[in-house]
Amino acid sequence: MTDMLPKNTVHYATSRFTHETLPDKLRKDHGTKAGVWGLLVVQSGELLLRREGKEDFVITAGETAVFAPQEVHSVEAMGSVEFEVQFHRQEAPDAA
């Protein structure tokens, strides 16, 4: 895994893609909203993750990678691939 999700994040949505359903907007530079982390999970094949200011990273089946809120990134299918993006947001600290 590259990087880790912060401990105070909660999962709230998942999007699933293949090399055939990967939208053009994900192939181009984009970012999540403030406070939203992404966890890429590759089920089969390989996916290339590009992140601004970091080395390109190939995620293979069974591996994951994290992108931070508003981090500019893009993905590229390297042949046949199945993957999902799990979206997490930071949870407010408990007010006790």
N, CA, C and O atoms as CSV, one atom per row, in Angstrom:
chain,resi,resn,atom,element,x,y,z
A,1,MET,N,N,0.850,-1.192,0.000
A,1,MET,CA,C,0.000,0.000,0.000
A,1,MET,C,C,0.881,1.235,0.000
A,1,MET,O,O,1.927,1.263,0.648
A,2,THR,N,N,0.463,2.235,-0.714
A,2,THR,CA,C,1.144,3.514,-0.650
A,2,THR,C,C,0.327,4.400,0.275
A,2,THR,O,O,-0.869,4.598,0.058
A,3,ASP,N,N,0.949,4.912,1.268
A,3,ASP,CA,C,0.283,5.783,2.239
A,3,ASP,C,C,-0.831,5.025,2.966
A,3,ASP,O,O,-1.142,3.882,2.633
A,4,MET,N,N,-1.403,5.659,3.927
A,4,MET,CA,C,-2.470,5.044,4.722
A,4,MET,C,C,-3.593,6.060,4.894
A,4,MET,O,O,-3.365,7.270,4.871
A,5,LEU,N,N,-4.807,5.548,5.067
A,5,LEU,CA,C,-5.922,6.432,5.407
A,5,LEU,C,C,-5.741,6.888,6.852
A,5,LEU,O,O,-5.311,6.100,7.694
A,6,PRO,N,N,-6.059,8.138,7.151
A,6,PRO,CA,C,-6.014,8.571,8.546
A,6,PRO,C,C,-6.993,7.750,9.375
A,6,PRO,O,O,-8.002,7.272,8.856
A,7,LYS,N,N,-6.701,7.585,10.650
A,7,LYS,CA,C,-7.534,6.754,11.525
A,7,LYS,C,C,-8.955,7.292,11.689
A,7,LYS,O,O,-9.879,6.525,11.959
A,8,ASN,N,N,-9.134,8.589,11.530
A,8,ASN,CA,C,-10.466,9.169,11.782
A,8,ASN,C,C,-11.294,9.335,10.510
A,8,ASN,O,O,-12.116,10.247,10.420
A,9,THR,N,N,-11.080,8.452,9.522
A,9,THR,CA,C,-11.914,8.512,8.321
A,9,THR,C,C,-12.950,7.403,8.335
A,9,THR,O,O,-12.738,6.337,8.915
A,10,VAL,N,N,-14.076,7.674,7.683
A,10,VAL,CA,C,-15.147,6.678,7.573
A,10,VAL,C,C,-15.508,6.498,6.098
A,10,VAL,O,O,-15.563,7.469,5.343
A,11,HIS,N,N,-15.751,5.256,5.695
A,11,HIS,CA,C,-16.136,4.927,4.332
A,11,HIS,C,C,-17.566,5.379,4.108
A,11,HIS,O,O,-18.427,5.165,4.962
A,12,TYR,N,N,-17.832,6.017,2.941
A,12,TYR,CA,C,-19.212,6.432,2.664
A,12,TYR,C,C,-19.693,6.106,1.257
A,12,TYR,O,O,-20.891,6.198,0.990
A,13,ALA,N,N,-18.792,5.726,0.346
A,13,ALA,CA,C,-19.234,5.397,-1.017
A,13,ALA,C,C,-18.155,4.580,-1.724
A,13,ALA,O,O,-16.971,4.664,-1.399
A,14,THR,N,N,-18.602,3.782,-2.708
A,14,THR,CA,C,-17.678,2.988,-3.517
A,14,THR,C,C,-18.118,3.057,-4.974
A,14,THR,O,O,-19.306,2.950,-5.279
A,15,SER,N,N,-17.147,3.238,-5.874
A,15,SER,CA,C,-17.396,3.194,-7.317
A,15,SER,C,C,-16.541,2.087,-7.903
A,15,SER,O,O,-15.364,1.965,-7.565
A,16,ARG,N,N,-17.130,1.270,-8.786
A,16,ARG,CA,C,-16.414,0.134,-9.384
A,16,ARG,C,C,-16.232,0.368,-10.884
A,16,ARG,O,O,-17.117,0.894,-11.559
A,17,PHE,N,N,-15.054,-0.038,-11.394
A,17,PHE,CA,C,-14.727,0.182,-12.797
A,17,PHE,C,C,-13.954,-1.007,-13.362
A,17,PHE,O,O,-13.373,-1.806,-12.628
A,18,THR,N,N,-13.969,-1.097,-14.690
A,18,THR,CA,C,-13.098,-2.009,-15.425
A,18,THR,C,C,-12.392,-1.163,-16.489
A,18,THR,O,O,-12.660,0.030,-16.626
A,19,HIS,N,N,-11.491,-1.795,-17.235
A,19,HIS,CA,C,-10.823,-1.094,-18.331
A,19,HIS,C,C,-11.846,-0.607,-19.362
A,19,HIS,O,O,-11.599,0.371,-20.069
A,20,GLU,N,N,-12.983,-1.284,-19.447
A,20,GLU,CA,C,-14.011,-0.900,-20.417
A,20,GLU,C,C,-14.918,0.218,-19.913
A,20,GLU,O,O,-15.484,0.958,-20.717
A,21,THR,N,N,-15.067,0.354,-18.587
A,21,THR,CA,C,-15.991,1.357,-18.039
A,21,THR,C,C,-15.275,2.554,-17.417
A,21,THR,O,O,-15.929,3.458,-16.897
A,22,LEU,N,N,-13.951,2.574,-17.462
A,22,LEU,CA,C,-13.172,3.667,-16.874
A,22,LEU,C,C,-13.481,4.975,-17.608
A,22,LEU,O,O,-13.178,5.103,-18.794
A,23,PRO,N,N,-14.085,5.951,-16.909
A,23,PRO,CA,C,-14.436,7.213,-17.570
A,23,PRO,C,C,-13.203,8.042,-17.931
A,23,PRO,O,O,-12.180,7.993,-17.248
A,24,ASP,N,N,-13.325,8.797,-19.011
A,24,ASP,CA,C,-12.229,9.674,-19.437
A,24,ASP,C,C,-11.817,10.643,-18.335
A,24,ASP,O,O,-10.636,10.965,-18.210
A,25,LYS,N,N,-12.779,11.117,-17.529
A,25,LYS,CA,C,-12.446,12.107,-16.500
A,25,LYS,C,C,-11.482,11.533,-15.449
A,25,LYS,O,O,-10.739,12.287,-14.821
A,26,LEU,N,N,-11.489,10.208,-15.255
A,26,LEU,CA,C,-10.548,9.609,-14.300
A,26,LEU,C,C,-9.174,9.392,-14.932
A,26,LEU,O,O,-8.171,9.266,-14.229
A,27,ARG,N,N,-9.138,9.350,-16.261
A,27,ARG,CA,C,-7.868,9.194,-16.978
A,27,ARG,C,C,-7.095,10.518,-17.026
A,27,ARG,O,O,-5.895,10.539,-17.300
A,28,LYS,N,N,-7.802,11.619,-16.756
A,28,LYS,CA,C,-7.197,12.960,-16.764
A,28,LYS,C,C,-7.001,13.423,-15.322
A,28,LYS,O,O,-7.616,12.894,-14.396
A,29,ASP,N,N,-6.137,14.415,-15.153
A,29,ASP,CA,C,-5.898,14.958,-13.810
A,29,ASP,C,C,-7.193,15.450,-13.183
A,29,ASP,O,O,-7.962,16.187,-13.800
A,30,HIS,N,N,-7.415,15.031,-11.957
A,30,HIS,CA,C,-8.591,15.447,-11.190
A,30,HIS,C,C,-8.276,15.286,-9.710
A,30,HIS,O,O,-7.206,14.789,-9.358
A,31,GLY,N,N,-9.179,15.695,-8.851
A,31,GLY,CA,C,-8.976,15.547,-7.414
A,31,GLY,C,C,-10.312,15.431,-6.705
A,31,GLY,O,O,-11.359,15.764,-7.260
A,32,THR,N,N,-10.259,14.956,-5.476
A,32,THR,CA,C,-11.468,14.855,-4.665
A,32,THR,C,C,-11.705,16.186,-3.947
A,32,THR,O,O,-10.858,17.079,-3.972
A,33,LYS,N,N,-12.847,16.299,-3.321
A,33,LYS,CA,C,-13.187,17.495,-2.553
A,33,LYS,C,C,-12.353,17.546,-1.274
A,33,LYS,O,O,-11.741,16.554,-0.877
A,34,ALA,N,N,-12.339,18.693,-0.650
A,34,ALA,CA,C,-11.654,18.844,0.633
A,34,ALA,C,C,-12.235,17.832,1.623
A,34,ALA,O,O,-13.453,17.667,1.700
A,35,GLY,N,N,-11.376,17.164,2.372
A,35,GLY,CA,C,-11.817,16.216,3.389
A,35,GLY,C,C,-12.168,14.832,2.879
A,35,GLY,O,O,-12.582,13.979,3.664
A,36,VAL,N,N,-12.011,14.579,1.558
A,36,VAL,CA,C,-12.365,13.279,0.983
A,36,VAL,C,C,-11.095,12.545,0.534
A,36,VAL,O,O,-10.340,13.043,-0.301
A,37,TRP,N,N,-10.877,11.367,1.098
A,37,TRP,CA,C,-9.760,10.494,0.756
A,37,TRP,C,C,-10.266,9.395,-0.160
A,37,TRP,O,O,-11.428,8.998,-0.074
A,38,GLY,N,N,-9.402,8.901,-1.036
A,38,GLY,CA,C,-9.750,7.784,-1.901
A,38,GLY,C,C,-8.834,6.608,-1.650
A,38,GLY,O,O,-7.628,6.772,-1.464
A,39,LEU,N,N,-9.415,5.417,-1.646
A,39,LEU,CA,C,-8.654,4.180,-1.526
A,39,LEU,C,C,-8.912,3.376,-2.793
A,39,LEU,O,O,-10.032,2.922,-3.025
A,40,LEU,N,N,-7.873,3.196,-3.618
A,40,LEU,CA,C,-7.972,2.379,-4.822
A,40,LEU,C,C,-7.716,0.932,-4.440
A,40,LEU,O,O,-6.725,0.623,-3.780
A,41,VAL,N,N,-8.614,0.043,-4.857
A,41,VAL,CA,C,-8.474,-1.382,-4.567
A,41,VAL,C,C,-8.570,-2.129,-5.901
A,41,VAL,O,O,-9.607,-2.095,-6.563
A,42,VAL,N,N,-7.490,-2.799,-6.287
A,42,VAL,CA,C,-7.460,-3.510,-7.562
A,42,VAL,C,C,-7.805,-4.981,-7.325
A,42,VAL,O,O,-7.123,-5.671,-6.567
A,43,GLN,N,N,-8.874,-5.458,-7.982
A,43,GLN,CA,C,-9.289,-6.853,-7.861
A,43,GLN,C,C,-8.556,-7.747,-8.851
A,43,GLN,O,O,-8.180,-8.869,-8.513
A,44,SER,N,N,-8.348,-7.253,-10.088
A,44,SER,CA,C,-7.622,-8.036,-11.083
A,44,SER,C,C,-6.919,-7.095,-12.046
A,44,SER,O,O,-7.375,-5.978,-12.290
A,45,GLY,N,N,-5.803,-7.560,-12.589
A,45,GLY,CA,C,-5.045,-6.757,-13.535
A,45,GLY,C,C,-4.146,-5.747,-12.851
A,45,GLY,O,O,-3.760,-5.907,-11.693
A,46,GLU,N,N,-3.821,-4.693,-13.605
A,46,GLU,CA,C,-2.941,-3.640,-13.107
A,46,GLU,C,C,-3.488,-2.270,-13.460
A,46,GLU,O,O,-4.096,-2.077,-14.512
A,47,LEU,N,N,-3.258,-1.315,-12.553
A,47,LEU,CA,C,-3.718,0.061,-12.721
A,47,LEU,C,C,-2.547,0.984,-12.419
A,47,LEU,O,O,-1.865,0.819,-11.408
A,48,LEU,N,N,-2.315,1.951,-13.293
A,48,LEU,CA,C,-1.257,2.934,-13.078
A,48,LEU,C,C,-1.864,4.151,-12.400
A,48,LEU,O,O,-2.816,4.741,-12.910
A,49,LEU,N,N,-1.314,4.528,-11.250
A,49,LEU,CA,C,-1.757,5.720,-10.519
A,49,LEU,C,C,-0.694,6.793,-10.673
A,49,LEU,O,O,0.478,6.577,-10.365
A,50,ARG,N,N,-1.118,7.943,-11.151
A,50,ARG,CA,C,-0.237,9.108,-11.245
A,50,ARG,C,C,-0.729,10.139,-10.236
A,50,ARG,O,O,-1.911,10.482,-10.205
A,51,ARG,N,N,0.197,10.629,-9.411
A,51,ARG,CA,C,-0.142,11.658,-8.424
A,51,ARG,C,C,0.852,12.802,-8.565
A,51,ARG,O,O,2.058,12.586,-8.685
A,52,GLU,N,N,0.331,14.012,-8.547
A,52,GLU,CA,C,1.165,15.191,-8.712
A,52,GLU,C,C,2.251,15.230,-7.635
A,52,GLU,O,O,1.964,15.124,-6.443
A,53,GLY,N,N,3.495,15.382,-8.073
A,53,GLY,CA,C,4.602,15.505,-7.141
A,53,GLY,C,C,5.116,14.189,-6.584
A,53,GLY,O,O,6.006,14.188,-5.733
A,54,LYS,N,N,4.564,13.044,-7.056
A,54,LYS,CA,C,4.991,11.730,-6.576
A,54,LYS,C,C,5.276,10.838,-7.778
A,54,LYS,O,O,4.809,11.102,-8.886
A,55,GLU,N,N,6.048,9.781,-7.546
A,55,GLU,CA,C,6.336,8.845,-8.630
A,55,GLU,C,C,5.079,8.083,-9.033
A,55,GLU,O,O,4.212,7.806,-8.205
A,56,ASP,N,N,4.996,7.750,-10.323
A,56,ASP,CA,C,3.904,6.899,-10.788
A,56,ASP,C,C,3.996,5.559,-10.069
A,56,ASP,O,O,5.085,5.096,-9.730
A,57,PHE,N,N,2.833,4.940,-9.838
A,57,PHE,CA,C,2.790,3.711,-9.059
A,57,PHE,C,C,1.855,2.722,-9.729
A,57,PHE,O,O,0.712,3.061,-10.033
A,58,VAL,N,N,2.325,1.507,-9.964
A,58,VAL,CA,C,1.487,0.454,-10.542
A,58,VAL,C,C,0.887,-0.354,-9.398
A,58,VAL,O,O,1.606,-0.900,-8.562
A,59,ILE,N,N,-0.442,-0.422,-9.375
A,59,ILE,CA,C,-1.167,-1.190,-8.364
A,59,ILE,C,C,-1.622,-2.479,-9.034
A,59,ILE,O,O,-2.307,-2.438,-10.056
A,60,THR,N,N,-1.249,-3.617,-8.472
A,60,THR,CA,C,-1.630,-4.901,-9.051
A,60,THR,C,C,-2.719,-5.554,-8.199
A,60,THR,O,O,-3.002,-5.108,-7.087
A,61,ALA,N,N,-3.316,-6.600,-8.728
A,61,ALA,CA,C,-4.407,-7.307,-8.045
A,61,ALA,C,C,-4.027,-7.610,-6.603
A,61,ALA,O,O,-2.951,-8.138,-6.325
A,62,GLY,N,N,-4.937,-7.263,-5.688
A,62,GLY,CA,C,-4.715,-7.492,-4.271
A,62,GLY,C,C,-4.044,-6.332,-3.564
A,62,GLY,O,O,-3.926,-6.343,-2.338
A,63,GLU,N,N,-3.600,-5.329,-4.311
A,63,GLU,CA,C,-2.949,-4.167,-3.710
A,63,GLU,C,C,-3.889,-2.975,-3.664
A,63,GLU,O,O,-4.910,-2.941,-4.350
A,64,THR,N,N,-3.522,-1.993,-2.836
A,64,THR,CA,C,-4.300,-0.772,-2.696
A,64,THR,C,C,-3.370,0.432,-2.737
A,64,THR,O,O,-2.155,0.302,-2.581
A,65,ALA,N,N,-3.955,1.598,-2.948
A,65,ALA,CA,C,-3.219,2.862,-2.889
A,65,ALA,C,C,-4.188,3.941,-2.417
A,65,ALA,O,O,-5.395,3.851,-2.642
A,66,VAL,N,N,-3.645,4.957,-1.764
A,66,VAL,CA,C,-4.450,6.042,-1.200
A,66,VAL,C,C,-4.121,7.349,-1.905
A,66,VAL,O,O,-2.962,7.624,-2.213
A,67,PHE,N,N,-5.155,8.157,-2.161
A,67,PHE,CA,C,-4.909,9.529,-2.578
A,67,PHE,C,C,-5.619,10.456,-1.603
A,67,PHE,O,O,-6.722,10.171,-1.136
A,68,ALA,N,N,-4.969,11.557,-1.314
A,68,ALA,CA,C,-5.414,12.503,-0.284
A,68,ALA,C,C,-6.442,13.487,-0.838
A,68,ALA,O,O,-6.583,13.624,-2.054
A,69,PRO,N,N,-7.159,14.171,0.053
A,69,PRO,CA,C,-8.119,15.180,-0.391
A,69,PRO,C,C,-7.453,16.214,-1.299
A,69,PRO,O,O,-6.373,16.721,-0.994
A,70,GLN,N,N,-8.097,16.511,-2.392
A,70,GLN,CA,C,-7.688,17.514,-3.368
A,70,GLN,C,C,-6.346,17.202,-4.035
A,70,GLN,O,O,-5.819,18.042,-4.764
A,71,GLU,N,N,-5.782,16.007,-3.801
A,71,GLU,CA,C,-4.533,15.627,-4.454
A,71,GLU,C,C,-4.817,15.362,-5.937
A,71,GLU,O,O,-5.686,14.559,-6.276
A,72,VAL,N,N,-4.088,16.033,-6.799
A,72,VAL,CA,C,-4.284,15.865,-8.236
A,72,VAL,C,C,-3.721,14.499,-8.634
A,72,VAL,O,O,-2.569,14.175,-8.345
A,73,HIS,N,N,-4.563,13.708,-9.306
A,73,HIS,CA,C,-4.173,12.356,-9.693
A,73,HIS,C,C,-4.946,11.921,-10.929
A,73,HIS,O,O,-5.932,12.546,-11.320
A,74,SER,N,N,-4.471,10.822,-11.541
A,74,SER,CA,C,-5.176,10.200,-12.658
A,74,SER,C,C,-4.820,8.715,-12.636
A,74,SER,O,O,-3.843,8.310,-12.006
A,75,VAL,N,N,-5.623,7.912,-13.328
A,75,VAL,CA,C,-5.354,6.477,-13.408
A,75,VAL,C,C,-5.383,6.034,-14.862
A,75,VAL,O,O,-6.032,6.646,-15.710
A,76,GLU,N,N,-4.662,4.953,-15.124
A,76,GLU,CA,C,-4.621,4.380,-16.467
A,76,GLU,C,C,-4.667,2.864,-16.351
A,76,GLU,O,O,-3.869,2.260,-15.634
A,77,ALA,N,N,-5.611,2.257,-17.065
A,77,ALA,CA,C,-5.698,0.798,-17.096
A,77,ALA,C,C,-4.509,0.262,-17.883
A,77,ALA,O,O,-4.185,0.760,-18.961
A,78,MET,N,N,-3.871,-0.751,-17.331
A,78,MET,CA,C,-2.748,-1.388,-18.014
A,78,MET,C,C,-3.233,-2.745,-18.512
A,78,MET,O,O,-2.899,-3.790,-17.954
A,79,GLY,N,N,-4.025,-2.701,-19.572
A,79,GLY,CA,C,-4.672,-3.911,-20.067
A,79,GLY,C,C,-5.980,-4.125,-19.331
A,79,GLY,O,O,-6.611,-3.172,-18.874
A,80,SER,N,N,-6.377,-5.367,-19.220
A,80,SER,CA,C,-7.623,-5.728,-18.555
A,80,SER,C,C,-7.478,-5.510,-17.042
A,80,SER,O,O,-6.537,-6.013,-16.427
A,81,VAL,N,N,-8.414,-4.759,-16.448
A,81,VAL,CA,C,-8.338,-4.453,-15.014
A,81,VAL,C,C,-9.739,-4.312,-14.430
A,81,VAL,O,O,-10.664,-3.872,-15.113
A,82,GLU,N,N,-9.887,-4.685,-13.179
A,82,GLU,CA,C,-11.100,-4.448,-12.397
A,82,GLU,C,C,-10.642,-3.812,-11.098
A,82,GLU,O,O,-9.734,-4.316,-10.438
A,83,PHE,N,N,-11.279,-2.692,-10.729
A,83,PHE,CA,C,-10.888,-2.010,-9.498
A,83,PHE,C,C,-12.052,-1.204,-8.955
A,83,PHE,O,O,-13.062,-0.996,-9.628
A,84,GLU,N,N,-11.883,-0.755,-7.715
A,84,GLU,CA,C,-12.880,0.120,-7.122
A,84,GLU,C,C,-12.186,1.267,-6.409
A,84,GLU,O,O,-11.029,1.170,-6.001
A,85,VAL,N,N,-12.930,2.354,-6.273
A,85,VAL,CA,C,-12.478,3.501,-5.506
A,85,VAL,C,C,-13.408,3.603,-4.302
A,85,VAL,O,O,-14.613,3.805,-4.451
A,86,GLN,N,N,-12.845,3.462,-3.123
A,86,GLN,CA,C,-13.613,3.612,-1.887
A,86,GLN,C,C,-13.370,5.021,-1.363
A,86,GLN,O,O,-12.229,5.420,-1.133
A,87,PHE,N,N,-14.445,5.763,-1.179
A,87,PHE,CA,C,-14.332,7.139,-0.712
A,87,PHE,C,C,-14.526,7.200,0.800
A,87,PHE,O,O,-15.444,6.592,1.352
A,88,HIS,N,N,-13.649,7.940,1.446
A,88,HIS,CA,C,-13.668,8.095,2.905
A,88,HIS,C,C,-13.645,9.584,3.232
A,88,HIS,O,O,-13.023,10.374,2.522
A,89,ARG,N,N,-14.316,9.952,4.296
A,89,ARG,CA,C,-14.254,11.350,4.754
A,89,ARG,C,C,-13.848,11.366,6.210
A,89,ARG,O,O,-14.042,10.397,6.944
A,90,GLN,N,N,-13.284,12.483,6.607
A,90,GLN,CA,C,-12.848,12.592,7.994
A,90,GLN,C,C,-14.066,12.790,8.880
A,90,GLN,O,O,-14.953,13.593,8.593
A,91,GLU,N,N,-14.076,12.035,9.957
A,91,GLU,CA,C,-15.163,12.086,10.912
A,91,GLU,C,C,-14.823,13.127,11.969
A,91,GLU,O,O,-13.684,13.204,12.430
A,92,ALA,N,N,-15.803,13.917,12.345
A,92,ALA,CA,C,-15.572,14.920,13.378
A,92,ALA,C,C,-15.246,14.221,14.697
A,92,ALA,O,O,-15.857,13.204,15.026
A,93,PRO,N,N,-14.291,14.759,15.451
A,93,PRO,CA,C,-13.992,14.162,16.752
A,93,PRO,C,C,-15.221,14.188,17.655
A,93,PRO,O,O,-16.026,15.118,17.600
A,94,ASP,N,N,-15.354,13.164,18.479
A,94,ASP,CA,C,-16.486,13.113,19.400
A,94,ASP,C,C,-16.456,14.306,20.347
A,94,ASP,O,O,-15.423,14.623,20.937
A,95,ALA,N,N,-17.575,14.944,20.480
A,95,ALA,CA,C,-17.692,16.067,21.436
A,95,ALA,C,C,-18.214,15.485,22.740
A,95,ALA,O,O,-19.409,15.225,22.878
A,96,ALA,N,N,-17.334,15.288,23.672
A,96,ALA,CA,C,-17.751,14.666,24.934
A,96,ALA,C,C,-17.724,15.652,26.064
A,96,ALA,O,O,-18.045,15.300,27.199
